[in-house]
Coordinates of C-alpha atoms in Angstrom, one line a residue:
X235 CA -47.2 26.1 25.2
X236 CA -44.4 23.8 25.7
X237 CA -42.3 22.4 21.9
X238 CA -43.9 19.4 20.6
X239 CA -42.4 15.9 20.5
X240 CA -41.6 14.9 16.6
X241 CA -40.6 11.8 15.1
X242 CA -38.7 11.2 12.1
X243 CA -41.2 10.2 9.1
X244 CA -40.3 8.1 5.9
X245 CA -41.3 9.1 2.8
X246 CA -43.5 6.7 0.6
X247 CA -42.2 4.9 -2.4
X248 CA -44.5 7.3 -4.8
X249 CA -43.1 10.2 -2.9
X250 CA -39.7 9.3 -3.6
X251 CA -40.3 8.9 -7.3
X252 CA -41.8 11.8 -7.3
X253 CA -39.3 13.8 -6.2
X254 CA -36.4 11.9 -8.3
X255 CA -38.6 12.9 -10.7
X256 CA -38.5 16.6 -9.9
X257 CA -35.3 16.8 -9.6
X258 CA -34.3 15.4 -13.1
X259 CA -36.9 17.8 -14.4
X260 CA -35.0 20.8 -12.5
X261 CA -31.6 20.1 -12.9
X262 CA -32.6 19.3 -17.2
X263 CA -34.0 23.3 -16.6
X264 CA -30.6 24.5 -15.5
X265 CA -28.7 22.8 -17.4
X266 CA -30.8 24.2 -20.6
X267 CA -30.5 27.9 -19.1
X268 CA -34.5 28.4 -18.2
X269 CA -33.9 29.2 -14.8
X270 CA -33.2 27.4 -11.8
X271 CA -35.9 25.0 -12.0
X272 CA -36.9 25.1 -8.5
X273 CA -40.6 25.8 -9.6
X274 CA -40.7 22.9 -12.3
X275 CA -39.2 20.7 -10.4
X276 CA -42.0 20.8 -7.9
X277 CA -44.6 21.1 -10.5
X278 CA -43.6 17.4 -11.7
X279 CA -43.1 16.1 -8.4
X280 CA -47.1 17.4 -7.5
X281 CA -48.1 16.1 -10.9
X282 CA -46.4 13.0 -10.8
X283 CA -48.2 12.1 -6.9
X284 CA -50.7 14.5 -5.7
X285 CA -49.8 13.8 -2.0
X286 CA -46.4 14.3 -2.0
X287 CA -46.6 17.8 0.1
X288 CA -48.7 15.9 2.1
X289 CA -46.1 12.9 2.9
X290 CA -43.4 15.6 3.1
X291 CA -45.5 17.5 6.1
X292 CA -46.6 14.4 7.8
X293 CA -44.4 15.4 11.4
X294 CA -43.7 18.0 11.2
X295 CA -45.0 21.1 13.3
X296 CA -46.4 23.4 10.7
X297 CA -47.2 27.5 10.5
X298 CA -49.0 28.7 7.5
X299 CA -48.8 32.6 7.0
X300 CA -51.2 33.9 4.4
X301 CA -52.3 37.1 3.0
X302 CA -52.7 39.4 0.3
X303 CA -50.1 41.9 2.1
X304 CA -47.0 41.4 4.4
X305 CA -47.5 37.1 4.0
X306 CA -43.7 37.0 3.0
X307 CA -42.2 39.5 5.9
X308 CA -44.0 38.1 8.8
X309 CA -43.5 34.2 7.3
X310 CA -39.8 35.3 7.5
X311 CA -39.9 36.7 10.9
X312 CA -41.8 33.7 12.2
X313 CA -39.1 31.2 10.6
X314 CA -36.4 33.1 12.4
X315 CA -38.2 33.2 15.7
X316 CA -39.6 29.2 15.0
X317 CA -36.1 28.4 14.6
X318 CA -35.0 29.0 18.3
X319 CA -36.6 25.5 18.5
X320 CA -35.1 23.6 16.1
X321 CA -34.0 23.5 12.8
X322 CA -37.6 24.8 10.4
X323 CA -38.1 24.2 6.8
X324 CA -39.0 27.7 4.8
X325 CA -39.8 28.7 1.9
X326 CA -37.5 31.9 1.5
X327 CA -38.0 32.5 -2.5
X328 CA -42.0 33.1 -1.6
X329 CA -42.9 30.3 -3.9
X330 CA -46.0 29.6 -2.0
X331 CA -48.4 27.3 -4.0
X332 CA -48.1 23.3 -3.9
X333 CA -44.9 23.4 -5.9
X334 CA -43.0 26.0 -4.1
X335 CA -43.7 24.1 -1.0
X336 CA -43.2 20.7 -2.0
X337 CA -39.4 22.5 -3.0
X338 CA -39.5 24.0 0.4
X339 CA -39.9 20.8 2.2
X340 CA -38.0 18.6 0.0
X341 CA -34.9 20.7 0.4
X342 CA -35.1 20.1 4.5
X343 CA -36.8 16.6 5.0
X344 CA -35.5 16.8 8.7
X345 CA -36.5 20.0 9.8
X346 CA -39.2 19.5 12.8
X347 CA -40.8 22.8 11.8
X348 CA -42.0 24.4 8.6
X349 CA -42.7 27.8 8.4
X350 CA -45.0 27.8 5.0
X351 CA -45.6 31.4 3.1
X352 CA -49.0 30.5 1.4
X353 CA -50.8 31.8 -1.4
X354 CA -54.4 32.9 0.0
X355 CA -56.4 31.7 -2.8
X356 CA -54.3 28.2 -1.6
X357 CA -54.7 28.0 1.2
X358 CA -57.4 25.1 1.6
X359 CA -55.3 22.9 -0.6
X360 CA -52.3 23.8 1.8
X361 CA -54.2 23.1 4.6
X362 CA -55.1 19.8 3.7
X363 CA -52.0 18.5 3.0
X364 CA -50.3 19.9 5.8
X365 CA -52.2 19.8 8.6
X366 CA -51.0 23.2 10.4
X367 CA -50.5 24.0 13.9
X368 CA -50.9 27.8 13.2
X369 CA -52.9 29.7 10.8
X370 CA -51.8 33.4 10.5
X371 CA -54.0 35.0 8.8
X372 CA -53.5 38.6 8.1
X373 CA -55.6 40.9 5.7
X374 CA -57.5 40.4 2.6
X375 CA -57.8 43.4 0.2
X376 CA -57.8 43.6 -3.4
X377 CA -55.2 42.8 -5.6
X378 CA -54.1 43.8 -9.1
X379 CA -56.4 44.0 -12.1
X380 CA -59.9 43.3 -9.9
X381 CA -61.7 46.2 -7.9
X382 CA -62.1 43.7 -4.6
X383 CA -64.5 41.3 -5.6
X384 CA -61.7 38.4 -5.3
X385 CA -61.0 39.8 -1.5
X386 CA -64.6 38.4 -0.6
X387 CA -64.4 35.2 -2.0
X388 CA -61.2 34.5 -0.2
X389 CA -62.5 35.4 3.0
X390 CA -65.6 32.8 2.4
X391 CA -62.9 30.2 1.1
X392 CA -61.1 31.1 4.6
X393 CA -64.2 30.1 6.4
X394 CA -65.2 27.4 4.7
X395 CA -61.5 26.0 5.1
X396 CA -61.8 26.8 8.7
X397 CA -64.6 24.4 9.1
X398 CA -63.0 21.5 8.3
X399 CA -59.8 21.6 10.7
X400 CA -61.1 18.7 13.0
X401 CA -57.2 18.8 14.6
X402 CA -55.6 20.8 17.8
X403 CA -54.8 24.5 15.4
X404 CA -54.7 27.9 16.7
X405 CA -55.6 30.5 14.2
X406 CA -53.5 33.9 14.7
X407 CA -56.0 36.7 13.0
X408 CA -56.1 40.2 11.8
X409 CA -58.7 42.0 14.4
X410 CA -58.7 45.1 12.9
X411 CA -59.7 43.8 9.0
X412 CA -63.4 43.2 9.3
X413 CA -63.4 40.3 6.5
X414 CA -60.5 38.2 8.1
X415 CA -62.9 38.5 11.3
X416 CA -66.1 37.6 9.3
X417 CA -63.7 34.8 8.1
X418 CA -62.4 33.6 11.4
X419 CA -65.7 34.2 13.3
X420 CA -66.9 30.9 15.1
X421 CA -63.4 29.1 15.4
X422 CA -62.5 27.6 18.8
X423 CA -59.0 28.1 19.2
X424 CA -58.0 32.1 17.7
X425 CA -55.1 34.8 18.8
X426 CA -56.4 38.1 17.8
X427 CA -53.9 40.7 16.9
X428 CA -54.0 44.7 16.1
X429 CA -52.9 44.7 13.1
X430 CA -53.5 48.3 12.2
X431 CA -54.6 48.5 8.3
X432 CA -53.4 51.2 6.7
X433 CA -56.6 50.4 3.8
X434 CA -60.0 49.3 4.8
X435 CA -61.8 50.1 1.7
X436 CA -62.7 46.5 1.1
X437 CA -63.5 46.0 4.8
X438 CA -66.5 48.5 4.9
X439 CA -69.6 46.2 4.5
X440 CA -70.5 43.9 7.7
X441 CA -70.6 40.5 5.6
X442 CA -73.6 39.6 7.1
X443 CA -76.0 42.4 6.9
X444 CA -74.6 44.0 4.1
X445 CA -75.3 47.3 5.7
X446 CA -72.1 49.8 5.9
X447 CA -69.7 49.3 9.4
X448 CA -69.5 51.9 11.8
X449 CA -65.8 53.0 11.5
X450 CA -66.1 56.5 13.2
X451 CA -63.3 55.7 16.3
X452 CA -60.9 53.5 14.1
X453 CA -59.5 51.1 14.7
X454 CA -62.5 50.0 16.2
X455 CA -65.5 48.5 13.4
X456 CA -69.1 47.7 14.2
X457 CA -71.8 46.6 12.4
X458 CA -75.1 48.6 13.4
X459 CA -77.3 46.4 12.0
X460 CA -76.4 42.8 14.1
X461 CA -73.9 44.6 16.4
X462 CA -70.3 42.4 15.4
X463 CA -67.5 44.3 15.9
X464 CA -63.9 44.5 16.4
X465 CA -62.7 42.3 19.0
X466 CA -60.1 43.5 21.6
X467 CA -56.9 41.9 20.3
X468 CA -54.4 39.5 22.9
X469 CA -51.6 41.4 20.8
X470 CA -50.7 44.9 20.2
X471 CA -48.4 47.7 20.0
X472 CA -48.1 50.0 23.6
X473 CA -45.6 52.4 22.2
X474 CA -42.0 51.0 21.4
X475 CA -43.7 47.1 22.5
X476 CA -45.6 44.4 21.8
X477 CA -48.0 44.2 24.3
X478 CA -49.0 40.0 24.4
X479 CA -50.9 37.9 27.0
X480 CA -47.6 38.1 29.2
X481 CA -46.8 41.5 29.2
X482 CA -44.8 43.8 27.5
X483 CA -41.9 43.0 24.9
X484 CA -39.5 45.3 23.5
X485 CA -39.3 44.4 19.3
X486 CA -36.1 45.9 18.3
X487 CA -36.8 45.8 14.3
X488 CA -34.0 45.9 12.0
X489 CA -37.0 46.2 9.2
X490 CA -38.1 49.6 8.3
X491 CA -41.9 51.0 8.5
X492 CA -45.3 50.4 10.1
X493 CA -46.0 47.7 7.9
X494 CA -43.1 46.1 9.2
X495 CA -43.7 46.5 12.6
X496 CA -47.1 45.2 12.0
X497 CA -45.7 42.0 10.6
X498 CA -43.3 41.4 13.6
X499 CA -46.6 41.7 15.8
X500 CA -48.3 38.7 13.6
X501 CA -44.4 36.7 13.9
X502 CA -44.2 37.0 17.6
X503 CA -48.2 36.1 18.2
X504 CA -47.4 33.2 15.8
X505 CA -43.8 32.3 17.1
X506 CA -45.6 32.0 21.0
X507 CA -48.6 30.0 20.0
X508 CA -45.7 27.1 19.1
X509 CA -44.1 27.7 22.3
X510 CA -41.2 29.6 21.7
X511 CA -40.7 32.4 24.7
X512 CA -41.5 35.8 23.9
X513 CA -38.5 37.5 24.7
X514 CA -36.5 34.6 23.0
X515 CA -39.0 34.7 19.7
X516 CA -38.4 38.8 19.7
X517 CA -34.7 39.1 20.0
X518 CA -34.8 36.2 16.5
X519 CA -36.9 38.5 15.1
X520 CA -34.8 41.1 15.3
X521 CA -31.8 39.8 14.0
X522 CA -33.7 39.9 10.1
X523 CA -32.6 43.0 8.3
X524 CA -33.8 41.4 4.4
X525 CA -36.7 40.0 3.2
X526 CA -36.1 38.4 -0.3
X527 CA -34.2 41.7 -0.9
X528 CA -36.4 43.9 0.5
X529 CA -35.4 46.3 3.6
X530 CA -31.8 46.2 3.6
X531 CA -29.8 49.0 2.4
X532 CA -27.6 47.9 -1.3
X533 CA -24.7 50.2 -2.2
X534 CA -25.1 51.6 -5.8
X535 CA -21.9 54.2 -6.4
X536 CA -23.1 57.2 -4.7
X537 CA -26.5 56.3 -3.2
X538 CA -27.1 54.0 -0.2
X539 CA -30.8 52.3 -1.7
X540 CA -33.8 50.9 0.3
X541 CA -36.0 48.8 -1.7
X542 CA -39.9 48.6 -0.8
X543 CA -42.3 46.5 -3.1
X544 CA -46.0 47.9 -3.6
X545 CA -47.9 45.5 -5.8
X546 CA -51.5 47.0 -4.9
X547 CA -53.3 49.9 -3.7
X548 CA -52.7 48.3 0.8
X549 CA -49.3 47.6 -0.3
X550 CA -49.1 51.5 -1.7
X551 CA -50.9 52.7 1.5
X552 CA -48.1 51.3 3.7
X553 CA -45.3 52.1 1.6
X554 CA -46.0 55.7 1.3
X555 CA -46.8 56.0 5.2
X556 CA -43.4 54.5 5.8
X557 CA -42.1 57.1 2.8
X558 CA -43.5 60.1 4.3
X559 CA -42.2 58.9 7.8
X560 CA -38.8 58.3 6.9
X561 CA -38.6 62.1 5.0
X562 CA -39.7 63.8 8.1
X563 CA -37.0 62.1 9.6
X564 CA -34.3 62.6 7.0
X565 CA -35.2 65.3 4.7
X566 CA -32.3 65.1 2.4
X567 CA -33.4 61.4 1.8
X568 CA -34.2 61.3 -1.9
X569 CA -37.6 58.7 -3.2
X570 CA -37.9 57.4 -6.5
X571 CA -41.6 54.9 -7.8
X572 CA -40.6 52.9 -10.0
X573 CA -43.6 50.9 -12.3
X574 CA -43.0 48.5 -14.8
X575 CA -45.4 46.3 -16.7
X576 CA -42.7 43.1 -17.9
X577 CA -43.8 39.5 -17.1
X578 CA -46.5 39.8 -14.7
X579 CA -47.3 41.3 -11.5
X580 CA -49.8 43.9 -11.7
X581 CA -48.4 46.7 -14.5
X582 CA -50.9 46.5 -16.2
X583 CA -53.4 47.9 -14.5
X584 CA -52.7 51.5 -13.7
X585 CA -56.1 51.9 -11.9
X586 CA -55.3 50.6 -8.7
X587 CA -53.1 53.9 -8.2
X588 CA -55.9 55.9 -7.9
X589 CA -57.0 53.6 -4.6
X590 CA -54.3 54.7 -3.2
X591 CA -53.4 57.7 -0.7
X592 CA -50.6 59.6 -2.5
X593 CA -52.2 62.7 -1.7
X594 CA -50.1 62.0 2.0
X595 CA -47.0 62.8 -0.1
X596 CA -47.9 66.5 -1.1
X597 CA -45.5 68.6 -1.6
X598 CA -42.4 65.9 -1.5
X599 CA -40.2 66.0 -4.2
X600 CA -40.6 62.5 -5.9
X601 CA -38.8 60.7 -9.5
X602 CA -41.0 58.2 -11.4
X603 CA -39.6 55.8 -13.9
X604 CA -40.5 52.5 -15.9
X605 CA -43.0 51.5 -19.0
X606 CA -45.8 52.8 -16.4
X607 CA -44.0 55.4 -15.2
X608 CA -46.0 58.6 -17.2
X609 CA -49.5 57.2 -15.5
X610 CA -47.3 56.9 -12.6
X611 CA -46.2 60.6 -12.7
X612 CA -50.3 61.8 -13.7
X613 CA -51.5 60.0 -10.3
X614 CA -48.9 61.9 -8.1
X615 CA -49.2 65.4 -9.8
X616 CA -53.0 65.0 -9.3
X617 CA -52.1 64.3 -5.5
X618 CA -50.2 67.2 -5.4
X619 CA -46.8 65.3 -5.1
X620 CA -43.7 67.3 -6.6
X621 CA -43.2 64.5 -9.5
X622 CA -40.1 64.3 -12.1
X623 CA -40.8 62.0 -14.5
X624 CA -37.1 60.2 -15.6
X625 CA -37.3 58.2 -18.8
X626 CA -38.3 54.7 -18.8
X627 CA -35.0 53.3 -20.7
X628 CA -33.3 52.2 -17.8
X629 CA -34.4 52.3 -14.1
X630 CA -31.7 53.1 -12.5
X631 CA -30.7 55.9 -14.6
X632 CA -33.8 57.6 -12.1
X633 CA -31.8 56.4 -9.3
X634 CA -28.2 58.1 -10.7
X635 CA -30.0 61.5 -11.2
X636 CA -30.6 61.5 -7.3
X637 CA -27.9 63.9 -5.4
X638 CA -25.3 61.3 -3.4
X639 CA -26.8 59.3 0.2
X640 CA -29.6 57.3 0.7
X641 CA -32.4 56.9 -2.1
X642 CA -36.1 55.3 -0.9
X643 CA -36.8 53.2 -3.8
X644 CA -40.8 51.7 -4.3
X645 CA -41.5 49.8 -7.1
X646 CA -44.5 46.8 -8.5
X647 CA -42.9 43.2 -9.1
X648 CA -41.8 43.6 -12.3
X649 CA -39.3 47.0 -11.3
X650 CA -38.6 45.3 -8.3
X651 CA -37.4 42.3 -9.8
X652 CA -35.4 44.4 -12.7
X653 CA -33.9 46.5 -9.9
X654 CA -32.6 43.6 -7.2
X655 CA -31.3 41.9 -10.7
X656 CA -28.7 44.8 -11.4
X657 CA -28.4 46.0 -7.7
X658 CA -27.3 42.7 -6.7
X659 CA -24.5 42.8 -9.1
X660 CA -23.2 45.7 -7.8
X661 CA -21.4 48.5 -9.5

């Protein structure tokens, strides 16, 4: 696919206001010291004219990636690779409802692309307004504080969203996740790609039938009942590659893990199906070594740290796969959890930990901190782990107590957001 022709697009006069609007709102925010008002800014300007993301689309050539794991990785990957093209509007804090995007776009009114990290429980609004190119859609799975319930009703919102693109859109989808496939069955125009869950236990009922999927050669499914099943994806990992329509591509990852690798395969499927080359897409998407502070090591007196967020039990699965992996490889690599329960973000539901495989890490040493840390601990001495629970006063104090090098850290949003806040001061 050859890069599409794109003309410049004025805004409309309730647009405009709209955003004047925003703006006042966000710089009034600063200026009173809640924050840096990006979020409220939108808010107003959506309030103010429900169509402004809309107007601020119109032109543009548009990728939504959505998810409830990995949406903020591979969006990032894609945005690098996207911009080979031209100059692409993103939205790098992961703000990914209508405001955050409005913000997004605002802030690059020029850009010919847009590269839009979407909430999934948004994504019909999003699609609406925006009129996408490309649809990557990932994996569904459950989130914090419900037991995968909600992971259903997305997929059937994902269909019924589906249905009503009447424009030329490719879909980019999860083959290996049985409810993204229930989801995308029936579309003209789809890229499948491998994506390898690591956690399928909301994926084990054909959606259809309602009779239990065949999952005895994995990553294969099929439902014995009607006979759906997994279908062989364009894009894949062969080894050290991505394995895509046109042969083989080296991915040289600066990012860390399987999970990671995984989201590079959805960038690169994504990144093509706009009509950037292969090759050209994969060497952009090697360049990334941070996601929103995530990846890249931080310097913290003695101890070289790696920061991993886990917000639920898939998100758990991959981190501790890409834990395990990265002691094998470096024994004297020291991992501390960290789980807090400030603001939001899923600490307060201590539940989810027991969804998750931590019985992989047996037998590796392992510090827990935070207000959650002591159900934390329980979960990981019941697995078998060899678990030290630090106190929860301050979170890097767990970090300190770690002998000199490089520390794996793995923490929920809350810890996450404590630990970049001090990390990125330095010390």
């Amino acid at each position: 696919m050859t890069p599409e022709r794109h003309e410049r697009h004025s805004l409309s006069v309730m647009t405009r206001l709209a955003l004047l609007g925003g703006r006042t709102a966000s710089g009034l925010s600063r200026r009173l010291g809640r924050g840096r008002g990006a979020q409220v800014g939108g808010k107003l300007a959506y309030r103010l004219w429900p169509r402004t993301l809309e107007d601020l689309a119109k032109g543009r050539t548009t990728v939504l990636v959505s998810a409830t794991n990995g949406k903020s990785t591979t969006a990032t990957l894609a945005a690098a690779a996207i911009s080979s093209l031209g100059p692409t509007a993103f939205n790098a804090t992961g703000a990914n409802m209508e405001e955050g995007l409005v913000v997004a776009l605002d802030a690059d009114r020029s850009a010919p692309y847009a590269v839009l990290e979407t909430d999934e429980a948004y994504l019909d609004v999003v699609v609406r307004a925006t009129r996408p190119r490309v649809i990557t859609l990932m994996n569904l799975s459950r989130d914090f504080l419900e037991r995968g319930v909600r992971a259903k009703r997305l997929a059937a919102l994902w269909r019924e969203t589906l249905a009503t693109v009447d424009w030329p859109c490719t879909v980019v989808a999860d083959a290996d996740d049985a409810l993204v496939a229930w989801a995308v069955r029936g579309y003209r125009d789809v890229v499948w790609v491998g994506g390898e869950d690591a956690f399928v236990d909301d994926a084990m009922i054909c959606r259809d039938c309602f009779v239990r999927l065949d999952r005895s050669e994995p990553p294969h499914w099929r439902c014995p009942s009607c006979g759906v099943g997994r279908i062989n994806p364009h894009w894949r990992w062969d080894g050290d590659a991505a394995l895509g329509p046109q042969g083989r591509v080296e991915i040289a990852s600066a990012l860390p893990g399987h999970a990671a690798s995984v989201n590079a395969l959805f960038a690169i499927a994504s990144a093509v199906a706009i009509g950037v080359g292969a090759e050209r897409a994969a060497a952009e998407i090697a360049s990334v070594e941070n996601v929103d502070g995530r990846y890249a090591p931080h310097r913290y007196g003695e101890h070289e740290i790696r920061v991993l967020l886990a917000k639920n039990p898939a998100s758990w699965a991959e981190s501790i796969q890409t834990l395990v992996s990265a002691k094998r490889a470096d024994p004297e690599r020291s991992i501390v959890l960290m789980m807090d329960a400030r603001g939001h973000g899923g600490g307060q539901d201590t539940a989810m930990l027991w969804d998750a495989p931590f019985e992989r890490m047996a037998g590796i040493p392992v510090t827990t901190t935070g207000s959650r840390g002591d159900e934390l601990a329980l979960r990981l001495a019941v697995a078998g782990v060899d678990v030290t629970r630090e106190a929860s006063g301050a979170l890097m104090n767990a970090i300190e107590a770690q002998p000199s090098g490089p520390v794996d850290v793995v923490a929920n949003w809350p810890a996450f957001n404590a630990l970049l806040a001090v990390i990125g001061r330095g010390s």
